[in-house]
């Protein structure tokens, strides 16, 4: 059986994590939500009052924090020193600061190194911003998920309401625009489409339609789906 390494990138709220989790489940692969790793580091830094501009302090915190991911039915479960922080890393406060933390080149180098170790096993679906460009440039299949900012904000607002963090739609559109802009214009591995990525505009597609499209591409690449 041919095993694939699948990279899924795209802006905030394009549906990467949901789609990556289901594709991984269907294939029996490991799903790695790389955004969750930057979010966990951001939470740790906020809790320990670490200066978010100080990349050396952030890297030291990362080395100390014993960050682990486990597959869960609703996505990766995230642990810092054995403490389950899956819910906290989605808080508006973490979302507000994560782009700054992840923009530092030394932080990225350390996190990417961890991700590349995790991706060594061949059967992986990894989602993020720089997976097809930096973390797994040799992935067998690269997907770039996009959608209009209004639809992305709408999805995020429903997700956050369910998690007990109600935010107005207008505020979310503004915040998502801001984060997209920051992630796309930073110097260290900005969000961009890999040249060999397949672009899927999910504005008018359901989750299962996107999953089916990706599984069809997997078959096209010789994966046994
Ligand atoms: O789920 P959402 O799209 O809101 O974001 P996420 O995937 O949890 O990622 C949160 C933030 O982490 C992004 O806005 C990026 O600033 C950063 N990130 C990154 O720089 N590189 C990655 N591979 C994944 C996330």
Short mmCIF file of C-alpha atoms in Angstrom, two decimals, residues 38-207:
data_model
loop_
_atom_site.label_atom_id
_atom_site.label_comp_id
_atom_site.label_asym_id
_atom_site.label_seq_id
_atom_site.Cartn_x
_atom_site.Cartn_y
_atom_site.Cartn_z
CA UNK A 38 1.95 27.84 17.95
CA UNK A 39 -1.23 28.39 19.95
CA UNK A 40 0.05 26.26 22.86
CA UNK A 41 3.31 28.19 22.95
CA UNK A 42 1.33 31.46 22.92
CA UNK A 43 -0.82 30.28 25.84
CA UNK A 44 2.23 29.24 27.82
CA UNK A 45 3.93 32.58 27.15
CA UNK A 46 0.83 34.55 28.18
CA UNK A 47 0.43 32.51 31.36
CA UNK A 48 4.08 32.96 32.29
CA UNK A 49 4.08 36.66 31.29
CA UNK A 50 6.90 36.09 28.82
CA UNK A 51 7.61 39.07 26.55
CA UNK A 52 6.08 38.01 23.22
CA UNK A 53 8.71 40.01 21.33
CA UNK A 54 11.55 38.05 22.98
CA UNK A 55 12.19 35.11 20.69
CA UNK A 56 14.96 33.59 22.80
CA UNK A 57 12.65 33.49 25.82
CA UNK A 58 9.91 31.94 23.68
CA UNK A 59 12.24 29.23 22.36
CA UNK A 60 13.38 28.47 25.94
CA UNK A 61 9.73 28.18 27.02
CA UNK A 62 9.05 25.82 24.12
CA UNK A 63 11.96 23.60 25.15
CA UNK A 64 10.68 23.48 28.74
CA UNK A 65 7.00 22.97 28.17
CA UNK A 66 6.81 19.32 27.06
CA UNK A 67 4.22 19.93 24.34
CA UNK A 68 2.36 16.89 23.07
CA UNK A 69 -0.47 16.32 20.58
CA UNK A 70 -2.86 13.39 20.64
CA UNK A 71 -5.56 12.50 18.15
CA UNK A 72 -9.07 13.31 19.42
CA UNK A 73 -12.56 13.05 17.96
CA UNK A 74 -12.80 16.85 17.62
CA UNK A 75 -9.22 17.40 16.48
CA UNK A 76 -5.82 17.25 18.12
CA UNK A 77 -5.83 17.25 21.88
CA UNK A 78 -3.04 19.44 23.14
CA UNK A 79 -1.11 18.98 26.38
CA UNK A 80 1.45 21.16 28.13
CA UNK A 81 3.33 19.11 30.73
CA UNK A 82 0.42 16.67 30.79
CA UNK A 83 -2.19 19.44 31.31
CA UNK A 84 -4.99 19.40 28.71
CA UNK A 85 -5.09 22.89 27.12
CA UNK A 86 -7.17 21.95 24.06
CA UNK A 87 -9.94 24.44 24.88
CA UNK A 88 -7.78 27.30 26.18
CA UNK A 89 -5.62 27.51 23.06
CA UNK A 90 -8.72 28.59 21.05
CA UNK A 91 -9.49 31.58 23.29
CA UNK A 92 -9.74 35.01 21.63
CA UNK A 93 -6.73 36.14 23.70
CA UNK A 94 -4.53 33.40 22.25
CA UNK A 95 -5.87 34.08 18.71
CA UNK A 96 -5.00 37.74 19.19
CA UNK A 97 -1.34 37.05 19.97
CA UNK A 98 -0.47 33.85 18.09
CA UNK A 99 0.55 35.57 14.86
CA UNK A 100 3.14 37.65 16.68
CA UNK A 101 4.60 34.60 18.45
CA UNK A 102 4.73 32.59 15.21
CA UNK A 103 6.36 35.40 13.23
CA UNK A 104 9.76 35.05 14.98
CA UNK A 105 12.32 33.15 12.86
CA UNK A 106 13.90 31.35 15.86
CA UNK A 107 10.50 30.24 17.13
CA UNK A 108 9.60 28.96 13.67
CA UNK A 109 12.88 27.09 13.31
CA UNK A 110 12.30 25.29 16.63
CA UNK A 111 8.65 24.46 15.93
CA UNK A 112 9.34 23.35 12.33
CA UNK A 113 12.06 21.02 13.61
CA UNK A 114 9.52 19.38 15.96
CA UNK A 115 7.01 19.10 13.12
CA UNK A 116 9.53 17.51 10.79
CA UNK A 117 10.31 14.90 13.46
CA UNK A 118 6.58 14.20 13.79
CA UNK A 119 6.21 13.91 10.00
CA UNK A 120 8.92 11.28 9.69
CA UNK A 121 6.35 8.53 9.79
CA UNK A 122 5.10 8.48 6.22
CA UNK A 123 1.36 8.44 6.84
CA UNK A 124 0.56 11.96 7.89
CA UNK A 125 -1.89 14.79 7.18
CA UNK A 126 -0.46 18.07 8.43
CA UNK A 127 -2.27 21.40 8.32
CA UNK A 128 -0.94 24.92 8.75
CA UNK A 129 0.47 27.88 6.84
CA UNK A 130 3.88 26.70 5.63
CA UNK A 131 3.51 22.93 5.41
CA UNK A 132 3.79 22.59 1.63
CA UNK A 133 6.44 25.30 1.39
CA UNK A 134 8.72 24.68 4.40
CA UNK A 135 7.80 21.78 6.70
CA UNK A 136 7.13 19.10 4.04
CA UNK A 137 8.28 20.60 0.70
CA UNK A 138 8.39 17.04 -0.62
CA UNK A 139 4.80 16.15 0.40
CA UNK A 140 3.01 13.82 -2.04
CA UNK A 141 -0.08 15.99 -2.12
CA UNK A 142 -0.31 19.71 -1.32
CA UNK A 143 -3.69 21.34 -0.88
CA UNK A 144 -4.31 25.06 -0.45
CA UNK A 145 -7.75 25.75 1.04
CA UNK A 146 -9.26 29.18 0.65
CA UNK A 147 -12.67 30.86 1.05
CA UNK A 148 -14.07 34.38 1.14
CA UNK A 149 -13.30 36.26 4.34
CA UNK A 150 -17.04 36.59 5.14
CA UNK A 151 -17.60 32.84 4.96
CA UNK A 152 -14.46 32.14 6.97
CA UNK A 153 -15.60 34.60 9.68
CA UNK A 154 -19.06 33.01 9.73
CA UNK A 155 -17.59 29.52 10.23
CA UNK A 156 -15.28 30.76 12.95
CA UNK A 157 -18.10 32.56 14.74
CA UNK A 158 -20.19 29.37 14.90
CA UNK A 159 -17.17 27.39 16.11
CA UNK A 160 -16.35 29.96 18.82
CA UNK A 161 -19.98 30.25 19.97
CA UNK A 162 -20.03 26.45 20.46
CA UNK A 163 -16.86 26.70 22.53
CA UNK A 164 -18.34 29.43 24.72
CA UNK A 165 -16.47 32.39 23.20
CA UNK A 166 -19.18 34.48 21.46
CA UNK A 167 -17.67 37.17 19.18
CA UNK A 168 -19.58 39.46 16.78
CA UNK A 169 -19.29 38.68 13.08
CA UNK A 170 -18.05 42.17 12.25
CA UNK A 171 -15.31 41.91 14.83
CA UNK A 172 -14.30 38.50 13.47
CA UNK A 173 -14.10 39.72 9.86
CA UNK A 174 -11.78 42.50 11.02
CA UNK A 175 -9.64 40.17 13.16
CA UNK A 176 -9.34 37.51 10.46
CA UNK A 177 -8.34 40.16 7.88
CA UNK A 178 -5.72 41.45 10.30
CA UNK A 179 -4.31 37.95 10.98
CA UNK A 180 -4.27 37.03 7.24
CA UNK A 181 -2.41 40.25 6.49
CA UNK A 182 0.12 39.62 9.28
CA UNK A 183 0.64 35.94 8.35
CA UNK A 184 1.04 36.73 4.63
CA UNK A 185 3.46 39.63 4.98
CA UNK A 186 5.79 38.36 7.73
CA UNK A 187 9.37 37.71 6.64
CA UNK A 188 9.82 34.21 8.04
CA UNK A 189 7.94 31.69 5.85
CA UNK A 190 4.79 33.73 5.18
CA UNK A 191 1.49 32.14 4.30
CA UNK A 192 1.56 31.43 0.58
CA UNK A 193 0.49 28.78 -1.81
CA UNK A 194 3.17 26.23 -2.79
CA UNK A 195 3.67 26.31 -6.56
CA UNK A 196 2.64 22.67 -6.85
CA UNK A 197 -0.40 22.96 -4.54
CA UNK A 198 -3.94 22.18 -5.64
CA UNK A 199 -6.14 25.16 -4.73
CA UNK A 200 -9.65 24.44 -3.44
CA UNK A 201 -12.01 27.37 -2.91
CA UNK A 202 -14.32 26.15 -0.15
CA UNK A 203 -16.62 29.21 -0.10
CA UNK A 204 -19.54 27.23 -1.52
CA UNK A 205 -18.49 23.71 -0.52
CA UNK A 206 -19.52 21.63 2.49
CA UNK A 207 -16.93 19.88 4.65
#
